[in-house]
Amino acid sequence: MNKVETSSKIPKKTVAAVDDDDDDDDTDVHLKKELGLLSGIGLIVGTMIGSGIFVSPKGVLERTGSVGGSLVVWAGCGILSMIGALCYCELGTMIPLSGGEYVYLLEAFGKSKSNTKQFFGAMPAFLYSWTSVMILKPSSLAIIALAFGEYAMNPLFGTCGAPGILVKLTTVGAILLLTIVNCYSVKAASGMQNFFMFAKLLALVIIIVGGIVNLAKGETENLAKGFAGTTKSPSSFALAFYSGLWAYDGWNNLNLVTEELKKPNRNLPLSIIIGIPLVTIVYVLTNISYFTVMSKEQLLASDAVAVTWSDAMLGVMKWIIPISVAFSTFGAANGSAFGAGRLCFVASREGHLPEVLSFISTRHLTPSPALIFNVNTY
């Protein structure tokens, strides 16, 4: 292991390494720039598409009260995510450092010639790093990994459902496997992320194509109801957006790894401009497909909307969707673990977490201590 720069000031060499793709000094151990445009899109799309689109439609419909209202909320969530991502895009190109919100808070409030002002100014970034590393990131990954354990094991036990202990063991195994891969190689982790991105997009394309076939057959009864029954409560719509935005969570993940992105001034904006509209379009079309098969009442009665859709549409091939959901959640968990490790690494580099977490593996050039520490917080 080799320790990186721990000064609270931005190291000039780090900034140069971010701005110049050819600056790979073999005598200096640092995280290499191994993420291209495809990996950037994969990190955004692969993290955003988890279990939400397969489960959240029920929550959105329940709170909006109508088919049309739910589709508006799904599109609105995509627009909100895009606006936020464009703001992060500007921040990421102006401050080309890994760490996302943490480094932006540090740059905004923590840089001062006065020691007193610097101490209190760095407090928001310090609190954010500890809250994220100890609570937010671990709990998010645990939820995603538990969803993977359920969808991976339940098909093996049919209607009986998998034993809880088996689901938990599968969840733990998945988190350990992700950590090992991320510690071993950035290329392996990003390659796995890209693979699962294409796998989950393929599953959603199957659902969308099924919806197109139904529309061609004239199955528009549920969609024709439009906004009938739409709630007039602003708080219900707010909760609907809350449910929908869970499925869009992860749009900011690429900003956590900016230093490892090749040509960040080009690839960061492109990844965002391609990735988030793609997810939004896929989500809206997927929901339309759901409504070509299920009525509002049937969708609200379903605990796993995508599985109910596959039971009605795919016949003997209905197992494809549960397995695809497992793939989807595994990929989302990988993206979450990848980004969380970098946040921990950067906060340690700035002196806000134990110093050892800013070490880098000299063999694999990955922030192994930070990744291993993250596993222990799960």
PDB file of C-alpha atoms in Angstrom, residues 181 184-193 334:
ATOM      1  CA  VAL A 181     -13.706  -7.607  -7.601  1.00  0.00           C
ATOM      2  CA  TYR A 184      -8.754  -6.533  -7.541  1.00  0.00           C
ATOM      3  CA  SER A 185      -9.193  -4.310 -10.574  1.00  0.00           C
ATOM      4  CA  VAL A 186     -10.926  -1.131 -11.709  1.00  0.00           C
ATOM      5  CA  LYS A 187     -11.209  -2.605 -15.216  1.00  0.00           C
ATOM      6  CA  ALA A 188     -12.842  -5.775 -13.888  1.00  0.00           C
ATOM      7  CA  ALA A 189     -15.319  -3.767 -11.800  1.00  0.00           C
ATOM      8  CA  SER A 190     -16.201  -1.416 -14.670  1.00  0.00           C
ATOM      9  CA  GLY A 191     -16.426  -4.337 -17.112  1.00  0.00           C
ATOM     10  CA  MET A 192     -18.835  -6.122 -14.774  1.00  0.00           C
ATOM     11  CA  GLN A 193     -20.824  -2.909 -14.463  1.00  0.00           C
ATOM     12  CA  ASN A 334     -21.638  -2.901  -7.809  1.00  0.00           C
TER      13      ASN A 334
END
